[in-house]
Amino acid sequence: PFPSSPLIAEYPKTNAKERLAPWTVTAFSPTINKAVDFLCTCAGKRMLAPGLIAGHDLAFWADAMRFAGSLIARQQFLPRLDTIEQWVYSACWEPLFRGSDAKNLTSLARAMPASARAFSNAKSAPDEPAVSVLSDFLCATVDYLVRFTSHDIAKPVSKKKTFDSVHDQWIYALGASNGIMEGNEAELEKFAFQVHEWRRPISALIAAPFKVCFRLEEPQVLEMDGEEGFTSSSDDSWHVSYLLQATDDPSLLIPVADAWKTRGGKISLLKRGKFNHKEYILSSLGQAASLCPLIENSLKASVPNGYELDTTSAYGFLTDKAIALEQAGFGVMLPAWWTKKGTKQRLNVGASVKSSTLRGGGKISLGEIVKFDWEVAIGDEKISLEELEMLAKLKSPLVKVRGQWVEMNNEEIQAAITFWKKKAGGEASVREIVQMALGAKEAAEGFSFKGVKATGWIGDLLAQLEGRMEFEELMVPKDFIGTLRPYQVRGYSWLAFLKQWGLGACLADDMGLGKTIQALALIQHNWRENGKLPTLLICPTSVMNNWQKEAARFTPELPVTIHHGTTRCKGDAFEKLAETQAIIISSYALLHRDIKILQSVSWGGVILDEAQNIKNAATKQAKAACNMKADYRIALTGTPVENNVGDLWSIMEFLNTGFLGSQAAFKRNFFIPIQARRDTEASQQLKNITGPFMLRRLKTDKSIICDLPDKMEMKVFCNLTKEQATLYTAVVKDAERALDKSEEGIKRKGVILATLSKLKQVCNHPTQFLGDNSKIPGRSGKLARLLEMLEEILELGERALIFSQFSEMGGILQRYLQEHFGYEALFLHGGVTKKKRDAMVEAFQVENEDSPKIFILSLKAGGTGLNLTRANHVFHFDRWWNPAVENQATDRAFRIGQTKDVQVHKFICAGTLEEKIDEMIECKKEIAESVIGTGEGWLTKMSNEELKQLFTLRKDAVG
């Protein structure tokens, strides 16, 4: 046995015989609705929250839930009636497992973790087969999902409801929340038997290796009547053919006409065990005849293989018989123009908007009211009112319109004529037109909405939103210091384009592509144009200093202040301060706490960095973000929100309020269908609605990669916690006293180097400095920022090297990162043997999903001689202040064999000696040159006053 934790001692060696013994498992027993919601949230995710990892059993049940959803999407379920107790029955939905689904059920059951079969007070191993446990879960899940997604789901009634028949009661119960049926015992018992008999043929069909399929074939040759291109045929020119389809290989189709033969290659394909295909065909056709009477006439032939039908009967087969046959377990193949696989043509309504060409300097907004006209079409073919009236006269259920068969419902035609006469035109705001065009707003009730056709500036706006037309690329602001790469110019211009129309934008570029400078370019661009209104920037506390430093670097003209800490301005003082600032930086923690103070200012814009912090709409900070008033809103996140559609609603609600409807509607229309049933239509609709407001670029994109250097180095400024600041100040005071007492020589040099080491340990983590093995979370600004960045890196499937000059800090990082992420973190230090070191390198370099993603190395042990090209991120957690040594460490990843761009992150605690030394090296070239090869020895040559100034903590150091 291998210990599951270093805290557990090795299992003692013994000669005792192994035996199975009970193991207590803590279980969570939710109701089915809570279980489905929970599993939808967990589906496809390994890390549910920091330090919270989805176990194998939870991942298994999430997979099982999605299997249940796929059964529903393919309509592999039937209604059932079960006896609960005397006079009480339960109407429910039950999944059907046939063909590949039966195999999937078996393989999924084999993968079931043992803990999933646990039961109370067990004294022996569970005897219930895994497949039974899984089947029970799938039955409960399918029953709930079918009820939940039913559009006419019946709500529980306070008083006893009466029904015309037991059949009506059954239909009602199948949609009700509990499915309970009570009443006359004899009547219910008789009905239960009828349901059982109705289901019995389906059970037989499921067990067979083949199933009978019915394929509707349209007329091959038809003449076009009239100039309008409308054709209605009443000839017996439609045909239904019979086929046999293998349940384990749906692509294998054998015409029943060939199955009656005694010889031939296809006959051998039908010989499977004791399967008698001729008897099965006759039996199946006999069952199908009760659902479709025309099949019965074909049975009079010696070798039935199909039947003819007229247009009216063909329409009846499409709308009625096909559904009944499919629900009974038969295969049905319909023409592509009728099914979702083709382009089923129906009457639809579209909106036509005409607008003028956009004039330069014109003040136009989404709130402007515009007029539009309704258009009626069949598919893409626009038809006139006269043509509609002519179709009404044909009174044929199927009409061939300009070469394409179309379903024509006379009531629908009459409704379209009435709709046209009453609502030939309408009025709506441009925002509503945009919502209609993107599919976020229901347009014409009762009709399929084809979309919006627009000309002029509205047409240009829609084309730009949908990506059919390029938006204007802006010049980089003249006061912006630095060069934007081409893709960054496009991103900044895109933000400005949406901002112009008052639409919120989510910039979701990959880590390292420069979301910060694109946002700063936008703020610089707007600073003079919007009357110098301030921008509120909300971000995690760990990156507040980073934003301040980047703003000073790229937009030094803009006044920036941090609203944080106990001395922050409030009331009138804050309003006066805001009037003088271009950017006010604050944190998510203060967003809801200071909401009234922040709402007192007229903001030019609100920007949320690391916007995943508001993904939970129920949190105070998410609600506060949505309540902020500003001319524009922007969300920045390196982790695309599409990864979990449940998180998308809150971010979109902040960006464009109301675009995704209410949270309850979003759950019904998108969350459950996508997470549970993998509904591609719902996914596409959600993408259509949100796509125009999200810009996601990856480093792997060739159009981006050509703009990037092979190695990107960036400084990451972190804040100290209050505890770190207190310890830092104490060390500095001790050092000042020691320096005043020490004379020139080795003793003074020892004091300086010891102080440097202590201060760097404090900046790393109090636990390292104190050496007390105390708790790790929430005590280090550096560690907080490292966790945020690693979360994004691991989410993208990338790997990282973390260097520290302290082996004890490496041990702290290894222990905590393993607990936090649930991944193994390798740690190479001076005490590791060559054999173990080689094994670590080999394990890290393997391209495997389960191989380690994080490699921690002490600078001395791992700085040279290693090839770790699987990593494309390098973190210098603490600085050695020797460029040559740091570059050698970076080159463990940036070397021959590396196929990705390497990002180097150099951590610096703001306001501490780390930042001051970095500034000295950057500003004085002679110091930078002297540092190479000397480590930190050059600092010992500084005077006491210079050292005290170097050590002193700045006020802005604490987060």
GROMACS .gro file of N, CA, C and O in nm, residues 848-900:
model
  212
  848ASN      N    1   0.138   1.373  -2.162
  848ASN     CA    2   0.032   1.289  -2.109
  848ASN      C    3  -0.058   1.373  -2.021
  848ASN      O    4  -0.011   1.461  -1.949
  849GLU      N    5  -0.187   1.348  -2.027
  849GLU     CA    6  -0.283   1.429  -1.952
  849GLU      C    7  -0.259   1.419  -1.802
  849GLU      O    8  -0.282   1.515  -1.728
  850ASP      N    9  -0.210   1.303  -1.756
  850ASP     CA   10  -0.190   1.284  -1.613
  850ASP      C   11  -0.049   1.319  -1.566
  850ASP      O   12  -0.019   1.307  -1.447
  851SER      N   13   0.039   1.358  -1.657
  851SER     CA   14   0.176   1.390  -1.616
  851SER      C   15   0.177   1.525  -1.543
  851SER      O   16   0.088   1.608  -1.561
  852PRO      N   17   0.279   1.549  -1.459
  852PRO     CA   18   0.283   1.673  -1.379
  852PRO      C   19   0.281   1.798  -1.467
  852PRO      O   20   0.342   1.801  -1.574
  853LYS      N   21   0.212   1.900  -1.419
  853LYS     CA   22   0.201   2.026  -1.493
  853LYS      C   23   0.287   2.137  -1.431
  853LYS      O   24   0.311   2.238  -1.493
  854ILE      N   25   0.329   2.116  -1.306
  854ILE     CA   26   0.405   2.218  -1.233
  854ILE      C   27   0.538   2.158  -1.186
  854ILE      O   28   0.539   2.050  -1.127
  855PHE      N   29   0.648   2.228  -1.215
  855PHE     CA   30   0.781   2.182  -1.174
  855PHE      C   31   0.846   2.296  -1.096
  855PHE      O   32   0.875   2.402  -1.150
  856ILE      N   33   0.869   2.274  -0.965
  856ILE     CA   34   0.934   2.373  -0.879
  856ILE      C   35   1.082   2.337  -0.870
  856ILE      O   36   1.117   2.219  -0.849
  857LEU      N   37   1.168   2.436  -0.887
  857LEU     CA   38   1.312   2.408  -0.886
  857LEU      C   39   1.385   2.512  -0.802
  857LEU      O   40   1.355   2.631  -0.809
  858SER      N   41   1.480   2.465  -0.722
  858SER     CA   42   1.566   2.561  -0.655
  858SER      C   43   1.663   2.613  -0.760
  858SER      O   44   1.705   2.540  -0.851
  859LEU      N   45   1.699   2.739  -0.751
  859LEU     CA   46   1.777   2.803  -0.856
  859LEU      C   47   1.913   2.736  -0.877
  859LEU      O   48   1.960   2.719  -0.989
  860LYS      N   49   1.975   2.691  -0.768
  860LYS     CA   50   2.108   2.630  -0.779
  860LYS      C   51   2.100   2.489  -0.837
  860LYS      O   52   2.181   2.450  -0.921
  861ALA      N   53   2.000   2.412  -0.793
  861ALA     CA   54   1.990   2.272  -0.838
  861ALA      C   55   1.931   2.260  -0.978
  861ALA      O   56   1.969   2.170  -1.054
  862GLY      N   57   1.840   2.352  -1.015
  862GLY     CA   58   1.771   2.337  -1.143
  862GLY      C   59   1.801   2.445  -1.244
  862GLY      O   60   1.738   2.450  -1.350
  863GLY      N   61   1.897   2.532  -1.212
  863GLY     CA   62   1.923   2.645  -1.301
  863GLY      C   63   2.001   2.611  -1.425
  863GLY      O   64   2.001   2.687  -1.521
  864THR      N   65   2.068   2.500  -1.429
  864THR     CA   66   2.148   2.461  -1.547
  864THR      C   67   2.133   2.313  -1.575
  864THR      O   68   2.096   2.234  -1.488
  865GLY      N   69   2.163   2.276  -1.701
  865GLY     CA   70   2.177   2.136  -1.738
  865GLY      C   71   2.050   2.058  -1.760
  865GLY      O   72   2.054   1.937  -1.785
  866LEU      N   73   1.934   2.123  -1.753
  866LEU     CA   74   1.808   2.051  -1.770
  866LEU      C   75   1.739   2.094  -1.899
  866LEU      O   76   1.752   2.208  -1.943
  867ASN      N   77   1.663   2.000  -1.957
  867ASN     CA   78   1.584   2.028  -2.076
  867ASN      C   79   1.438   2.007  -2.040
  867ASN      O   80   1.391   1.894  -2.026
  868LEU      N   81   1.364   2.118  -2.022
  868LEU     CA   82   1.225   2.111  -1.977
  868LEU      C   83   1.135   2.189  -2.074
  868LEU      O   84   1.064   2.282  -2.037
  869THR      N   85   1.139   2.148  -2.199
  869THR     CA   86   1.069   2.222  -2.305
  869THR      C   87   0.919   2.201  -2.306
  869THR      O   88   0.849   2.264  -2.386
  870ARG      N   89   0.865   2.113  -2.220
  870ARG     CA   90   0.720   2.100  -2.212
  870ARG      C   91   0.658   2.223  -2.147
  870ARG      O   92   0.540   2.249  -2.164
  871ALA      N   93   0.737   2.296  -2.070
  871ALA     CA   94   0.686   2.416  -2.003
  871ALA      C   95   0.698   2.535  -2.097
  871ALA      O   96   0.797   2.548  -2.170
  872ASN      N   97   0.598   2.620  -2.097
  872ASN     CA   98   0.608   2.745  -2.173
  872ASN      C   99   0.583   2.867  -2.084
  872ASN      O  100   0.565   2.978  -2.132
  873HIS      N  101   0.583   2.844  -1.952
  873HIS     CA  102   0.578   2.954  -1.855
  873HIS      C  103   0.690   2.933  -1.753
  873HIS      O  104   0.708   2.822  -1.702
  874VAL      N  105   0.763   3.040  -1.725
  874VAL     CA  106   0.871   3.035  -1.625
  874VAL      C  107   0.844   3.144  -1.521
  874VAL      O  108   0.829   3.262  -1.557
  875PHE      N  109   0.836   3.104  -1.396
  875PHE     CA  110   0.814   3.198  -1.287
  875PHE      C  111   0.943   3.211  -1.204
  875PHE      O  112   0.998   3.110  -1.160
  876HIS      N  113   0.988   3.333  -1.185
  876HIS     CA  114   1.095   3.360  -1.089
  876HIS      C  115   1.026   3.413  -0.964
  876HIS      O  116   0.997   3.534  -0.954
  877PHE      N  117   0.998   3.323  -0.871
  877PHE     CA  118   0.919   3.359  -0.754
  877PHE      C  119   0.993   3.460  -0.668
  877PHE      O  120   0.934   3.551  -0.610
  878ASP      N  121   1.124   3.442  -0.652
  878ASP     CA  122   1.207   3.543  -0.587
  878ASP      C  123   1.330   3.567  -0.675
  878ASP      O  124   1.374   3.477  -0.746
  879ARG      N  125   1.383   3.689  -0.671
  879ARG     CA  126   1.486   3.730  -0.767
  879ARG      C  127   1.627   3.710  -0.710
  879ARG      O  128   1.654   3.736  -0.592
  880TRP      N  129   1.716   3.667  -0.798
  880TRP     CA  130   1.857   3.650  -0.760
  880TRP      C  131   1.936   3.776  -0.792
  880TRP      O  132   2.049   3.793  -0.749
  881TRP      N  133   1.876   3.866  -0.871
  881TRP     CA  134   1.938   3.991  -0.913
  881TRP      C  135   2.067   3.968  -0.991
  881TRP      O  136   2.158   4.048  -0.985
  882ASN      N  137   2.070   3.857  -1.061
  882ASN     CA  138   2.182   3.829  -1.150
  882ASN      C  139   2.123   3.787  -1.283
  882ASN      O  140   2.075   3.674  -1.296
  883PRO      N  141   2.119   3.877  -1.382
  883PRO     CA  142   2.055   3.845  -1.510
  883PRO      C  143   2.107   3.717  -1.573
  883PRO      O  144   2.030   3.642  -1.632
  884ALA      N  145   2.234   3.692  -1.559
  884ALA     CA  146   2.291   3.572  -1.622
  884ALA      C  147   2.233   3.447  -1.559
  884ALA      O  148   2.196   3.352  -1.628
  885VAL      N  149   2.224   3.446  -1.424
  885VAL     CA  150   2.169   3.329  -1.354
  885VAL      C  151   2.022   3.310  -1.388
  885VAL      O  152   1.976   3.198  -1.414
  886GLU      N  153   1.946   3.420  -1.389
  886GLU     CA  154   1.803   3.411  -1.421
  886GLU      C  155   1.781   3.365  -1.564
  886GLU      O  156   1.692   3.284  -1.592
  887ASN      N  157   1.862   3.413  -1.656
  887ASN     CA  158   1.848   3.371  -1.796
  887ASN      C  159   1.883   3.224  -1.814
  887ASN      O  160   1.821   3.154  -1.894
  888GLN      N  161   1.984   3.178  -1.740
  888GLN     CA  162   2.017   3.035  -1.746
  888GLN      C  163   1.900   2.950  -1.699
  888GLN      O  164   1.869   2.846  -1.757
  889ALA      N  165   1.833   2.996  -1.593
  889ALA     CA  166   1.717   2.922  -1.543
  889ALA      C  167   1.604   2.925  -1.645
  889ALA      O  168   1.541   2.822  -1.673
  890THR      N  169   1.579   3.041  -1.704
  890THR     CA  170   1.475   3.053  -1.806
  890THR      C  171   1.502   2.959  -1.923
  890THR      O  172   1.409   2.903  -1.982
  891ASP      N  173   1.631   2.943  -1.956
  891ASP     CA  174   1.667   2.860  -2.071
  891ASP      C  175   1.641   2.711  -2.049
  891ASP      O  176   1.662   2.631  -2.140
  892ARG      N  177   1.595   2.673  -1.930
  892ARG     CA  178   1.552   2.532  -1.912
  892ARG      C  179   1.430   2.506  -2.003
  892ARG      O  180   1.410   2.394  -2.050
  893ALA      N  181   1.349   2.609  -2.026
  893ALA     CA  182   1.231   2.595  -2.113
  893ALA      C  183   1.256   2.657  -2.250
  893ALA      O  184   1.213   2.603  -2.351
  894PHE      N  185   1.328   2.769  -2.253
  894PHE     CA  186   1.351   2.840  -2.380
  894PHE      C  187   1.480   2.789  -2.445
  894PHE      O  188   1.587   2.844  -2.429
  895ARG      N  189   1.468   2.678  -2.517
  895ARG     CA  190   1.585   2.614  -2.578
  895ARG      C  191   1.539   2.532  -2.697
  895ARG      O  192   1.419   2.523  -2.726
  896ILE      N  193   1.631   2.471  -2.766
  896ILE     CA  194   1.598   2.389  -2.882
  896ILE      C  195   1.502   2.278  -2.841
  896ILE      O  196   1.524   2.209  -2.741
  897GLY      N  197   1.396   2.262  -2.918
  897GLY     CA  198   1.294   2.163  -2.886
  897GLY      C  199   1.165   2.228  -2.838
  897GLY      O  200   1.060   2.166  -2.835
  898GLN      N  201   1.175   2.357  -2.799
  898GLN     CA  202   1.057   2.430  -2.756
  898GLN      C  203   0.973   2.469  -2.878
  898GLN      O  204   1.025   2.527  -2.973
  899THR      N  205   0.846   2.434  -2.876
  899THR     CA  206   0.758   2.461  -2.991
  899THR      C  207   0.661   2.575  -2.962
  899THR      O  208   0.584   2.614  -3.049
  900LYS      N  209   0.661   2.627  -2.838
  900LYS     CA  210   0.570   2.735  -2.802
  900LYS      C  211   0.650   2.858  -2.761
  900LYS      O  212   0.769   2.849  -2.728
   0.00000   0.00000   0.00000
